[in-house]
Amino acid sequence: MEVDRRRKLLSGWGGAPVSSSDVVTVTPGRPGSDGRPGSDGWQGWSQQLRRPPEEGVIARGLGRSYGDAAQVAGGTTLDATGLHRILEMDAVNGFARVEAGVSLEQLMAASLPLGRFVPVTPGTRHVTVGGAIAADIHGKNHHVDGSFGTHVLALKLGAPGATLELGPDRDPEKFWATVGGMGLTGVVLEATLDLPAVETSYMEVDTERAADLDDVMARMEASDHEYRYSVAWIDCLAKGASMGRSVLTRGDHARLGQLSAKQLRSPLRFDPRVKLQAPGYVPSGLLNRFTVAAFNEAWFRKAPRHETGRVMPLGSFFHPLDGVGGWNRLYGSRGFLQYQFVVPFGREEALREAIGRLSSSGQASFLAVLKRFGAPSSAPLSFPSPGWTLALDLPIGDAGMTRLLDGLDELVTEAGGRIYLAKDSRMRPELLEAQYPGIHAWRRTRDALDPDGVMCSDLCRRLDVSGRHGGVSRCRSALSGDYRHDTTDTPPDRPTGMTSMADPAAERDGGGAPSYGGTGEGHAQTREGDRLERRSR
Amino acid sequence: MNDALGSPQSVLVLGGTSEIGRAIVRALVGERARLVVFAGRHPESMDGVVAELRREGASDVEAVRWDANAVGTHREVLGGLFSEHGRFDMVLVAAGLLGDQKVDEHDPESAAGVMSTNYVGPAAAMLVVADLLRAQGQGSMVVLSSVAGVRVRRSNFVYGSSKAGLDGFCQGLADSLVGSGVRLMIVRPGFVHTKMTAGMKAAPLSVGADEVAKAVLAGLRKSSPVVWVPAAMRPIFAVLSLLPRGLFRRIPG
Ligand SMILES: NC(=O)c1ccc[n+]([C@@H]2O[C@H](COP(=O)([O-])OP(=O)(O)OC[C@H]3O[C@@H](n4cnc5c(N)ncnc54)[C@H](OP(=O)(O)O)[C@@H]3O)[C@@H](O)[C@H]2O)c1
């Protein structure tokens, strides 16, 4: 086993924010050298967890989280990509046991020839299984198949105190705290996943153009259930009557009978090559509202008005951007951010309002993705919940962006929706508890797994996800010894702000919780109290 | 933590009562800043600002004593603030002294005070801050330099040279921070209406402190290494820097 430790600058896929940490890469010895595959790498890591740096430890996969979820400023980042063995593949029963650093591409390459696919894939194959579990990722099949976590049969978690075997039927609370837990319960070491059967590596796809937002939503509501995979690409720059114009693509795995004679020669062929490489340097302004609007226009016109039963390789259907290596560099050195929210069914007006604001803001956005989510997983911090989700990229730079997105955050929160933590890099921390009401229970489970608060990330500190960083202003090290365990069974606080948002009367009476800003003397006094208590220790 | 748009959650201001500093902090509190510590020579005069920022959404605001020229105390005072508050995402260096050129030209002690307050003191403090931020793995320093240091003029060379020293120091320090997760942004305002310039004849293209704040936020968002306020100062000084000495000397002001 080799352990390599060096200080590195890291960011998420969006390029910002950046921070430096000690990155520890563990390369395990030859398989089976100690009789237990996978344990080598874990030994290297568990040393890090035993003597953790004060700033904390977090695991990192392929760095496809957009924001700061997989880095920990001043702490230790465990590079999980060194642990990438497929330990078991059972094509007959349809499951695989893999190390956490195995990528979905690697898994597909191994399973497709055996007639098995991955249960859920996001818009890129370049994510690790560990990261997929930590973010409880979703794909175009969420309305049918649910999130990634619902397909995990078992996992091995390296928590700071112990190594645990978890599953939906084995210590379920800890299992579901780890699914969607953003790496904050420990390090996922191995996982067993179910792998759905496929006859071919091709997709049969129906494409239709929708004239505007109402049109696309109506089509999705009417017939999404007929397809296993469904997604709409929305042009967020289109205004007026064509606001929300979209191209809806839906499909399923193609059956053998649908392939051409040529395709039938190797029906399970999988060719993951990168076809284009983004140039090394791109000026930051290249993608502006004019170039992007022109692109969106051309793309919309190019799409067929209505086409059914087109057979295409699954890579073109699921991962079109994986064909362009390093596409995130197209946004230049300032980077970009990805914004994704979900609002519940029944709150369509919030979705309409959000798309309206985006389109009239003129913020240059490439095609946004609209999708309907199905049933949620049992994970308290999991993002997908029944409703409409919209995801879009925005280049960083425009002055109006902060206000626009802050406004959307509030709109979404008020509608009972939430922001995707794996993509966030800028949300107002005050909104977190309102968006994820299960977070109080999650924090107690998390604390049981990691009582000293070793696991930490920049995301965790920025939003105080673990609740151990002294609230929204402190970003304190959780290890500095000033954290008091909340032993009560009642959730500590009602989500700040939401009472006053939902019930204006509460604020009028002066009886409401502090509003979003956490303003007011009351708040300051509490903190003052905290500090006194800390000093008196 | 600093977010993707460069907005900090906690800010330490060196040069507590600076009006430009206050304008920047107010803008930052409008974004994500919730913890603000002002360090300066007159913390007792800061009560109004502290209350104002609390009203505007900051949850923790305090003012502490710190003197830029007490170089021997920097490590202890600044280190103490970092360990008390855990971390600072941004350190804003605003301390400065304009002095009175006519007096300073003939008074070595007074001139040395200006030089020290603008250059030696803040630069020494930044060395301490740089180490603390490096250890954090993330943070930003925003330093109020001045166009006066870009090309030093006859009419205010005591102040101008000290800003030139500070500016050069910051360029080198910024380079030394590459790869550390810490960035340093140099701000070069022209004439800003504050108590520092009160009673003086405004120079062309003068701005208010809020305009400096706006430019600083934009610079943070774009990760700019240098921000000129107003932006037109940049081309103007590009030209001024090329003028022959004889000609430059004769420009009034
Ligand atoms: N105003 C302009 O036109 C202009 C233009 C370009 C650059 N700048 C620079 O911008 C910065 C802020 O200027 P401003 O306009 O906001 O002026 P200001 O309100 O006078 O602020 C300067 C602050 O520096 C503090 N200071 C002075 N000596 C100090 C010392 N020994 N230790 C600690 N703090 C000390 C003072 O606070 P205490 O007295 O309370 O200690 C004062 O509030 C300065 O560096 C200035 O050179 C200003």
JSON list of N, CA and C in Angstrom, two decimals, chain A residues 7 9 17-20 55 73-74 396-397 399 402-403 406 425-426 428-430 458 461-462 472-476 517 519 524 527 531 535, chain B residues 1-5 9-10 30-32 34-35 54-57 59-60 62 83-87 134-138 179-181 221-222:
[
{"chain": "A", "resi": 7, "resn": "ARG", "atom": "N", "xyz": [-0.28, 18.81, -0.44]},
{"chain": "A", "resi": 7, "resn": "ARG", "atom": "CA", "xyz": [-1.17, 19.96, -0.41]},
{"chain": "A", "resi": 7, "resn": "ARG", "atom": "C", "xyz": [-1.62, 20.28, -1.84]},
{"chain": "A", "resi": 9, "resn": "LEU", "atom": "N", "xyz": [-4.70, 22.33, -4.44]},
{"chain": "A", "resi": 9, "resn": "LEU", "atom": "CA", "xyz": [-5.81, 23.25, -4.60]},
{"chain": "A", "resi": 9, "resn": "LEU", "atom": "C", "xyz": [-6.96, 22.50, -5.24]},
{"chain": "A", "resi": 17, "resn": "PRO", "atom": "N", "xyz": [-16.10, 27.66, -5.37]},
{"chain": "A", "resi": 17, "resn": "PRO", "atom": "CA", "xyz": [-14.91, 28.21, -4.75]},
{"chain": "A", "resi": 17, "resn": "PRO", "atom": "C", "xyz": [-13.74, 27.21, -4.69]},
{"chain": "A", "resi": 18, "resn": "VAL", "atom": "N", "xyz": [-12.57, 27.78, -4.47]},
{"chain": "A", "resi": 18, "resn": "VAL", "atom": "CA", "xyz": [-11.33, 27.00, -4.44]},
{"chain": "A", "resi": 18, "resn": "VAL", "atom": "C", "xyz": [-10.82, 26.95, -3.01]},
{"chain": "A", "resi": 19, "resn": "SER", "atom": "N", "xyz": [-10.22, 25.83, -2.62]},
{"chain": "A", "resi": 19, "resn": "SER", "atom": "CA", "xyz": [-9.53, 25.82, -1.34]},
{"chain": "A", "resi": 19, "resn": "SER", "atom": "C", "xyz": [-8.42, 24.79, -1.39]},
{"chain": "A", "resi": 20, "resn": "SER", "atom": "N", "xyz": [-7.48, 24.89, -0.47]},
{"chain": "A", "resi": 20, "resn": "SER", "atom": "CA", "xyz": [-6.39, 23.93, -0.48]},
{"chain": "A", "resi": 20, "resn": "SER", "atom": "C", "xyz": [-6.46, 23.04, 0.74]},
{"chain": "A", "resi": 55, "resn": "GLU", "atom": "N", "xyz": [-9.13, 20.81, 11.01]},
{"chain": "A", "resi": 55, "resn": "GLU", "atom": "CA", "xyz": [-10.09, 21.31, 10.03]},
{"chain": "A", "resi": 55, "resn": "GLU", "atom": "C", "xyz": [-10.97, 20.21, 9.45]},
{"chain": "A", "resi": 73, "resn": "ALA", "atom": "N", "xyz": [-11.07, 22.92, 3.29]},
{"chain": "A", "resi": 73, "resn": "ALA", "atom": "CA", "xyz": [-9.99, 23.88, 3.40]},
{"chain": "A", "resi": 73, "resn": "ALA", "atom": "C", "xyz": [-9.16, 23.63, 4.65]},
{"chain": "A", "resi": 74, "resn": "GLY", "atom": "N", "xyz": [-7.86, 23.47, 4.47]},
{"chain": "A", "resi": 74, "resn": "GLY", "atom": "CA", "xyz": [-6.96, 23.30, 5.59]},
{"chain": "A", "resi": 74, "resn": "GLY", "atom": "C", "xyz": [-6.97, 21.92, 6.20]},
{"chain": "A", "resi": 396, "resn": "ILE", "atom": "N", "xyz": [-20.16, 32.56, -14.05]},
{"chain": "A", "resi": 396, "resn": "ILE", "atom": "CA", "xyz": [-19.99, 33.51, -12.95]},
{"chain": "A", "resi": 396, "resn": "ILE", "atom": "C", "xyz": [-19.52, 34.84, -13.50]},
{"chain": "A", "resi": 397, "resn": "GLY", "atom": "N", "xyz": [-20.08, 35.92, -13.01]},
{"chain": "A", "resi": 397, "resn": "GLY", "atom": "CA", "xyz": [-19.59, 37.22, -13.44]},
{"chain": "A", "resi": 397, "resn": "GLY", "atom": "C", "xyz": [-20.63, 38.31, -13.36]},
{"chain": "A", "resi": 399, "resn": "ALA", "atom": "N", "xyz": [-23.37, 40.90, -12.46]},
{"chain": "A", "resi": 399, "resn": "ALA", "atom": "CA", "xyz": [-23.67, 41.49, -11.17]},
{"chain": "A", "resi": 399, "resn": "ALA", "atom": "C", "xyz": [-25.05, 41.09, -10.66]},
{"chain": "A", "resi": 402, "resn": "THR", "atom": "N", "xyz": [-26.36, 37.34, -8.14]},
{"chain": "A", "resi": 402, "resn": "THR", "atom": "CA", "xyz": [-26.57, 37.07, -6.72]},
{"chain": "A", "resi": 402, "resn": "THR", "atom": "C", "xyz": [-28.02, 37.32, -6.34]},
{"chain": "A", "resi": 403, "resn": "ARG", "atom": "N", "xyz": [-28.52, 38.49, -6.72]},
{"chain": "A", "resi": 403, "resn": "ARG", "atom": "CA", "xyz": [-29.91, 38.84, -6.37]},
{"chain": "A", "resi": 403, "resn": "ARG", "atom": "C", "xyz": [-30.89, 37.85, -6.99]},
{"chain": "A", "resi": 406, "resn": "ASP", "atom": "N", "xyz": [-30.59, 34.49, -5.15]},
{"chain": "A", "resi": 406, "resn": "ASP", "atom": "CA", "xyz": [-31.10, 34.60, -3.78]},
{"chain": "A", "resi": 406, "resn": "ASP", "atom": "C", "xyz": [-32.63, 34.65, -3.81]},
{"chain": "A", "resi": 425, "resn": "SER", "atom": "N", "xyz": [-23.12, 26.17, -4.40]},
{"chain": "A", "resi": 425, "resn": "SER", "atom": "CA", "xyz": [-21.85, 26.80, -4.04]},
{"chain": "A", "resi": 425, "resn": "SER", "atom": "C", "xyz": [-22.08, 28.22, -3.56]},
{"chain": "A", "resi": 426, "resn": "ARG", "atom": "N", "xyz": [-23.33, 28.56, -3.23]},
{"chain": "A", "resi": 426, "resn": "ARG", "atom": "CA", "xyz": [-23.62, 29.95, -2.90]},
{"chain": "A", "resi": 426, "resn": "ARG", "atom": "C", "xyz": [-24.90, 30.18, -2.10]},
{"chain": "A", "resi": 428, "resn": "ARG", "atom": "N", "xyz": [-27.81, 30.85, 0.62]},
{"chain": "A", "resi": 428, "resn": "ARG", "atom": "CA", "xyz": [-27.82, 31.46, 1.96]},
{"chain": "A", "resi": 428, "resn": "ARG", "atom": "C", "xyz": [-28.02, 30.37, 2.99]},
{"chain": "A", "resi": 429, "resn": "PRO", "atom": "N", "xyz": [-27.07, 30.26, 3.92]},
{"chain": "A", "resi": 429, "resn": "PRO", "atom": "CA", "xyz": [-27.12, 29.16, 4.89]},
{"chain": "A", "resi": 429, "resn": "PRO", "atom": "C", "xyz": [-28.40, 29.13, 5.69]},
{"chain": "A", "resi": 430, "resn": "GLU", "atom": "N", "xyz": [-29.01, 30.27, 5.89]},
{"chain": "A", "resi": 430, "resn": "GLU", "atom": "CA", "xyz": [-30.22, 30.36, 6.72]},
{"chain": "A", "resi": 430, "resn": "GLU", "atom": "C", "xyz": [-31.35, 29.51, 6.17]},
{"chain": "A", "resi": 458, "resn": "ASP", "atom": "N", "xyz": [-16.00, 21.91, 2.99]},
{"chain": "A", "resi": 458, "resn": "ASP", "atom": "CA", "xyz": [-16.26, 23.34, 2.86]},
{"chain": "A", "resi": 458, "resn": "ASP", "atom": "C", "xyz": [-17.77, 23.60, 2.82]},
{"chain": "A", "resi": 461, "resn": "ARG", "atom": "N", "xyz": [-19.18, 23.44, 6.31]},
{"chain": "A", "resi": 461, "resn": "ARG", "atom": "CA", "xyz": [-18.93, 24.65, 7.09]},
{"chain": "A", "resi": 461, "resn": "ARG", "atom": "C", "xyz": [-19.73, 25.83, 6.58]},
{"chain": "A", "resi": 462, "resn": "ARG", "atom": "N", "xyz": [-19.82, 25.95, 5.27]},
{"chain": "A", "resi": 462, "resn": "ARG", "atom": "CA", "xyz": [-20.49, 27.12, 4.69]},
{"chain": "A", "resi": 462, "resn": "ARG", "atom": "C", "xyz": [-21.96, 27.15, 5.09]},
{"chain": "A", "resi": 472, "resn": "VAL", "atom": "N", "xyz": [-24.33, 30.04, 11.18]},
{"chain": "A", "resi": 472, "resn": "VAL", "atom": "CA", "xyz": [-24.01, 30.44, 9.82]},
{"chain": "A", "resi": 472, "resn": "VAL", "atom": "C", "xyz": [-22.81, 31.36, 9.70]},
{"chain": "A", "resi": 473, "resn": "SER", "atom": "N", "xyz": [-22.35, 31.95, 10.79]},
{"chain": "A", "resi": 473, "resn": "SER", "atom": "CA", "xyz": [-21.28, 32.92, 10.61]},
{"chain": "A", "resi": 473, "resn": "SER", "atom": "C", "xyz": [-19.92, 32.34, 10.93]},
{"chain": "A", "resi": 474, "resn": "ARG", "atom": "N", "xyz": [-19.88, 31.22, 11.61]},
{"chain": "A", "resi": 474, "resn": "ARG", "atom": "CA", "xyz": [-18.62, 30.83, 12.22]},
{"chain": "A", "resi": 474, "resn": "ARG", "atom": "C", "xyz": [-17.73, 29.97, 11.36]},
{"chain": "A", "resi": 475, "resn": "CYS", "atom": "N", "xyz": [-18.33, 28.98, 10.74]},
{"chain": "A", "resi": 475, "resn": "CYS", "atom": "CA", "xyz": [-17.56, 28.03, 9.95]},
{"chain": "A", "resi": 475, "resn": "CYS", "atom": "C", "xyz": [-16.43, 27.47, 10.80]},
{"chain": "A", "resi": 476, "resn": "ARG", "atom": "N", "xyz": [-16.66, 27.40, 12.10]},
{"chain": "A", "resi": 476, "resn": "ARG", "atom": "CA", "xyz": [-15.64, 26.93, 13.01]},
{"chain": "A", "resi": 476, "resn": "ARG", "atom": "C", "xyz": [-15.26, 25.49, 12.76]},
{"chain": "A", "resi": 517, "resn": "GLY", "atom": "N", "xyz": [-32.33, 36.68, 7.70]},
{"chain": "A", "resi": 517, "resn": "GLY", "atom": "CA", "xyz": [-30.99, 37.17, 7.98]},
{"chain": "A", "resi": 517, "resn": "GLY", "atom": "C", "xyz": [-30.48, 36.74, 9.34]},
{"chain": "A", "resi": 519, "resn": "THR", "atom": "N", "xyz": [-31.30, 38.18, 11.90]},
{"chain": "A", "resi": 519, "resn": "THR", "atom": "CA", "xyz": [-30.97, 39.50, 12.43]},
{"chain": "A", "resi": 519, "resn": "THR", "atom": "C", "xyz": [-31.45, 39.63, 13.86]},
{"chain": "A", "resi": 524, "resn": "ALA", "atom": "N", "xyz": [-27.83, 37.73, 18.32]},
{"chain": "A", "resi": 524, "resn": "ALA", "atom": "CA", "xyz": [-26.48, 38.11, 18.73]},
{"chain": "A", "resi": 524, "resn": "ALA", "atom": "C", "xyz": [-26.25, 37.71, 20.19]},
{"chain": "A", "resi": 527, "resn": "ARG", "atom": "N", "xyz": [-25.44, 34.06, 20.62]},
{"chain": "A", "resi": 527, "resn": "ARG", "atom": "CA", "xyz": [-24.05, 33.80, 20.29]},
{"chain": "A", "resi": 527, "resn": "ARG", "atom": "C", "xyz": [-23.10, 34.25, 21.39]},
{"chain": "A", "resi": 531, "resn": "ARG", "atom": "N", "xyz": [-20.41, 32.10, 23.46]},
{"chain": "A", "resi": 531, "resn": "ARG", "atom": "CA", "xyz": [-18.99, 32.38, 23.59]},
{"chain": "A", "resi": 531, "resn": "ARG", "atom": "C", "xyz": [-18.58, 32.38, 25.06]},
{"chain": "A", "resi": 535, "resn": "ARG", "atom": "N", "xyz": [-15.73, 30.16, 26.85]},
{"chain": "A", "resi": 535, "resn": "ARG", "atom": "CA", "xyz": [-14.60, 30.69, 27.60]},
{"chain": "A", "resi": 535, "resn": "ARG", "atom": "C", "xyz": [-14.51, 30.07, 28.98]},
{"chain": "B", "resi": 1, "resn": "MET", "atom": "N", "xyz": [-16.82, 30.54, 5.17]},
{"chain": "B", "resi": 1, "resn": "MET", "atom": "CA", "xyz": [-16.25, 30.15, 3.88]},
{"chain": "B", "resi": 1, "resn": "MET", "atom": "C", "xyz": [-16.60, 31.19, 2.83]},
{"chain": "B", "resi": 2, "resn": "ASN", "atom": "N", "xyz": [-15.74, 31.30, 1.82]},
{"chain": "B", "resi": 2, "resn": "ASN", "atom": "CA", "xyz": [-16.08, 32.13, 0.68]},
{"chain": "B", "resi": 2, "resn": "ASN", "atom": "C", "xyz": [-16.89, 31.29, -0.28]},
{"chain": "B", "resi": 3, "resn": "ASP", "atom": "N", "xyz": [-17.94, 31.87, -0.85]},
{"chain": "B", "resi": 3, "resn": "ASP", "atom": "CA", "xyz": [-18.75, 31.08, -1.77]},
{"chain": "B", "resi": 3, "resn": "ASP", "atom": "C", "xyz": [-18.24, 31.26, -3.20]},
{"chain": "B", "resi": 4, "resn": "ALA", "atom": "N", "xyz": [-18.96, 30.68, -4.15]},
{"chain": "B", "resi": 4, "resn": "ALA", "atom": "CA", "xyz": [-18.48, 30.69, -5.53]},
{"chain": "B", "resi": 4, "resn": "ALA", "atom": "C", "xyz": [-18.43, 32.09, -6.10]},
{"chain": "B", "resi": 5, "resn": "LEU", "atom": "N", "xyz": [-19.16, 33.03, -5.48]},
{"chain": "B", "resi": 5, "resn": "LEU", "atom": "CA", "xyz": [-19.15, 34.39, -5.98]},
{"chain": "B", "resi": 5, "resn": "LEU", "atom": "C", "xyz": [-18.19, 35.26, -5.17]},
{"chain": "B", "resi": 9, "resn": "GLN", "atom": "N", "xyz": [-18.21, 34.85, 4.67]},
{"chain": "B", "resi": 9, "resn": "GLN", "atom": "CA", "xyz": [-19.16, 34.80, 5.79]},
{"chain": "B", "resi": 9, "resn": "GLN", "atom": "C", "xyz": [-18.62, 35.53, 7.01]},
{"chain": "B", "resi": 10, "resn": "SER", "atom": "N", "xyz": [-17.27, 35.64, 7.07]},
{"chain": "B", "resi": 10, "resn": "SER", "atom": "CA", "xyz": [-16.68, 36.36, 8.19]},
{"chain": "B", "resi": 10, "resn": "SER", "atom": "C", "xyz": [-15.60, 37.31, 7.67]},
{"chain": "B", "resi": 30, "resn": "GLY", "atom": "N", "xyz": [-24.74, 42.58, 3.25]},
{"chain": "B", "resi": 30, "resn": "GLY", "atom": "CA", "xyz": [-25.88, 42.41, 2.35]},
{"chain": "B", "resi": 30, "resn": "GLY", "atom": "C", "xyz": [-25.81, 41.10, 1.58]},
{"chain": "B", "resi": 31, "resn": "GLU", "atom": "N", "xyz": [-24.62, 40.52, 1.50]},
{"chain": "B", "resi": 31, "resn": "GLU", "atom": "CA", "xyz": [-24.47, 39.21, 0.85]},
{"chain": "B", "resi": 31, "resn": "GLU", "atom": "C", "xyz": [-24.45, 38.12, 1.92]},
{"chain": "B", "resi": 32, "resn": "ARG", "atom": "N", "xyz": [-23.27, 37.59, 2.23]},
{"chain": "B", "resi": 32, "resn": "ARG", "atom": "CA", "xyz": [-23.24, 36.45, 3.15]},
{"chain": "B", "resi": 32, "resn": "ARG", "atom": "C", "xyz": [-22.55, 36.74, 4.49]},
{"chain": "B", "resi": 34, "resn": "ARG", "atom": "N", "xyz": [-21.70, 37.48, 8.12]},
{"chain": "B", "resi": 34, "resn": "ARG", "atom": "CA", "xyz": [-22.47, 37.49, 9.36]},
{"chain": "B", "resi": 34, "resn": "ARG", "atom": "C", "xyz": [-21.60, 37.83, 10.56]},
{"chain": "B", "resi": 35, "resn": "LEU", "atom": "N", "xyz": [-20.31, 37.56, 10.46]},
{"chain": "B", "resi": 35, "resn": "LEU", "atom": "CA", "xyz": [-19.37, 37.89, 11.54]},
{"chain": "B", "resi": 35, "resn": "LEU", "atom": "C", "xyz": [-18.42, 38.98, 11.05]},
{"chain": "B", "resi": 54, "resn": "ARG", "atom": "N", "xyz": [-25.58, 45.09, 12.85]},
{"chain": "B", "resi": 54, "resn": "ARG", "atom": "CA", "xyz": [-26.48, 44.08, 13.42]},
{"chain": "B", "resi": 54, "resn": "ARG", "atom": "C", "xyz": [-27.87, 44.23, 12.83]},
{"chain": "B", "resi": 55, "resn": "ARG", "atom": "N", "xyz": [-28.30, 45.48, 12.75]},
{"chain": "B", "resi": 55, "resn": "ARG", "atom": "CA", "xyz": [-29.63, 45.72, 12.16]},
{"chain": "B", "resi": 55, "resn": "ARG", "atom": "C", "xyz": [-29.68, 45.22, 10.72]},
{"chain": "B", "resi": 56, "resn": "GLU", "atom": "N", "xyz": [-28.57, 45.36, 10.02]},
{"chain": "B", "resi": 56, "resn": "GLU", "atom": "CA", "xyz": [-28.58, 44.98, 8.61]},
{"chain": "B", "resi": 56, "resn": "GLU", "atom": "C", "xyz": [-28.37, 43.49, 8.39]},
{"chain": "B", "resi": 57, "resn": "GLY", "atom": "N", "xyz": [-28.24, 42.72, 9.45]},
{"chain": "B", "resi": 57, "resn": "GLY", "atom": "CA", "xyz": [-28.23, 41.27, 9.26]},
{"chain": "B", "resi": 57, "resn": "GLY", "atom": "C", "xyz": [-27.00, 40.55, 9.77]},
{"chain": "B", "resi": 59, "resn": "SER", "atom": "N", "xyz": [-24.74, 38.84, 12.49]},
{"chain": "B", "resi": 59, "resn": "SER", "atom": "CA", "xyz": [-25.13, 38.28, 13.78]},
{"chain": "B", "resi": 59, "resn": "SER", "atom": "C", "xyz": [-24.06, 38.54, 14.84]},
{"chain": "B", "resi": 60, "resn": "ASP", "atom": "N", "xyz": [-22.83, 38.68, 14.42]},
{"chain": "B", "resi": 60, "resn": "ASP", "atom": "CA", "xyz": [-21.73, 38.93, 15.35]},
{"chain": "B", "resi": 60, "resn": "ASP", "atom": "C", "xyz": [-20.95, 40.14, 14.86]},
{"chain": "B", "resi": 62, "resn": "GLU", "atom": "N", "xyz": [-18.09, 43.03, 16.32]},
{"chain": "B", "resi": 62, "resn": "GLU", "atom": "CA", "xyz": [-17.39, 43.62, 17.46]},
{"chain": "B", "resi": 62, "resn": "GLU", "atom": "C", "xyz": [-16.22, 44.47, 17.00]},
{"chain": "B", "resi": 83, "resn": "SER", "atom": "N", "xyz": [-7.89, 32.76, 16.52]},
{"chain": "B", "resi": 83, "resn": "SER", "atom": "CA", "xyz": [-8.24, 31.58, 17.32]},
{"chain": "B", "resi": 83, "resn": "SER", "atom": "C", "xyz": [-9.53, 31.79, 18.09]},
{"chain": "B", "resi": 84, "resn": "GLU", "atom": "N", "xyz": [-9.83, 33.03, 18.42]},
{"chain": "B", "resi": 84, "resn": "GLU", "atom": "CA", "xyz": [-11.10, 33.25, 19.11]},
{"chain": "B", "resi": 84, "resn": "GLU", "atom": "C", "xyz": [-12.29, 32.99, 18.18]},
{"chain": "B", "resi": 85, "resn": "HIS", "atom": "N", "xyz": [-12.17, 33.44, 16.93]},
{"chain": "B", "resi": 85, "resn": "HIS", "atom": "CA", "xyz": [-13.33, 33.36, 16.04]},
{"chain": "B", "resi": 85, "resn": "HIS", "atom": "C", "xyz": [-13.28, 32.17, 15.10]},
{"chain": "B", "resi": 86, "resn": "GLY", "atom": "N", "xyz": [-12.23, 31.38, 15.19]},
{"chain": "B", "resi": 86, "resn": "GLY", "atom": "CA", "xyz": [-12.16, 30.18, 14.35]},
{"chain": "B", "resi": 86, "resn": "GLY", "atom": "C", "xyz": [-11.50, 30.44, 13.02]},
{"chain": "B", "resi": 87, "resn": "ARG", "atom": "N", "xyz": [-12.11, 31.30, 12.22]},
{"chain": "B", "resi": 87, "resn": "ARG", "atom": "CA", "xyz": [-11.48, 31.64, 10.95]},
{"chain": "B", "resi": 87, "resn": "ARG", "atom": "C", "xyz": [-12.08, 32.93, 10.42]},
{"chain": "B", "resi": 134, "resn": "ARG", "atom": "N", "xyz": [-3.20, 30.94, 5.00]},
{"chain": "B", "resi": 134, "resn": "ARG", "atom": "CA", "xyz": [-2.62, 29.75, 4.36]},
{"chain": "B", "resi": 134, "resn": "ARG", "atom": "C", "xyz": [-3.00, 28.50, 5.13]},
{"chain": "B", "resi": 135, "resn": "ALA", "atom": "N", "xyz": [-2.90, 28.59, 6.45]},
{"chain": "B", "resi": 135, "resn": "ALA", "atom": "CA", "xyz": [-3.22, 27.42, 7.27]},
{"chain": "B", "resi": 135, "resn": "ALA", "atom": "C", "xyz": [-4.70, 27.06, 7.13]},
{"chain": "B", "resi": 136, "resn": "GLN", "atom": "N", "xyz": [-5.54, 28.07, 6.97]},
{"chain": "B", "resi": 136, "resn": "GLN", "atom": "CA", "xyz": [-6.97, 27.82, 6.77]},
{"chain": "B", "resi": 136, "resn": "GLN", "atom": "C", "xyz": [-7.25, 27.11, 5.46]},
{"chain": "B", "resi": 137, "resn": "GLY", "atom": "N", "xyz": [-6.38, 27.35, 4.48]},
{"chain": "B", "resi": 137, "resn": "GLY", "atom": "CA", "xyz": [-6.57, 26.73, 3.16]},
{"chain": "B", "resi": 137, "resn": "GLY", "atom": "C", "xyz": [-7.53, 27.51, 2.27]},
{"chain": "B", "resi": 138, "resn": "GLN", "atom": "N", "xyz": [-8.13, 28.54, 2.79]},
{"chain": "B", "resi": 138, "resn": "GLN", "atom": "CA", "xyz": [-8.99, 29.38, 1.96]},
{"chain": "B", "resi": 138, "resn": "GLN", "atom": "C", "xyz": [-9.15, 30.74, 2.62]},
{"chain": "B", "resi": 179, "resn": "GLY", "atom": "N", "xyz": [-1.73, 29.09, -5.34]},
{"chain": "B", "resi": 179, "resn": "GLY", "atom": "CA", "xyz": [-1.73, 27.65, -5.02]},
{"chain": "B", "resi": 179, "resn": "GLY", "atom": "C", "xyz": [-2.09, 27.36, -3.57]},
{"chain": "B", "resi": 180, "resn": "SER", "atom": "N", "xyz": [-2.27, 28.41, -2.77]},
{"chain": "B", "resi": 180, "resn": "SER", "atom": "CA", "xyz": [-2.53, 28.18, -1.34]},
{"chain": "B", "resi": 180, "resn": "SER", "atom": "C", "xyz": [-4.02, 28.23, -1.01]},
{"chain": "B", "resi": 181, "resn": "GLY", "atom": "N", "xyz": [-4.85, 28.63, -1.99]},
{"chain": "B", "resi": 181, "resn": "GLY", "atom": "CA", "xyz": [-6.27, 28.80, -1.70]},
{"chain": "B", "resi": 181, "resn": "GLY", "atom": "C", "xyz": [-6.57, 30.20, -1.17]},
{"chain": "B", "resi": 221, "resn": "ARG", "atom": "N", "xyz": [-16.16, 38.64, -7.15]},
{"chain": "B", "resi": 221, "resn": "ARG", "atom": "CA", "xyz": [-16.92, 37.69, -7.96]},
{"chain": "B", "resi": 221, "resn": "ARG", "atom": "C", "xyz": [-16.07, 37.20, -9.13]},
{"chain": "B", "resi": 222, "resn": "LYS", "atom": "N", "xyz": [-15.31, 38.13, -9.70]},
{"chain": "B", "resi": 222, "resn": "LYS", "atom": "CA", "xyz": [-14.53, 37.77, -10.89]},
{"chain": "B", "resi": 222, "resn": "LYS", "atom": "C", "xyz": [-13.11, 37.33, -10.54]}
]
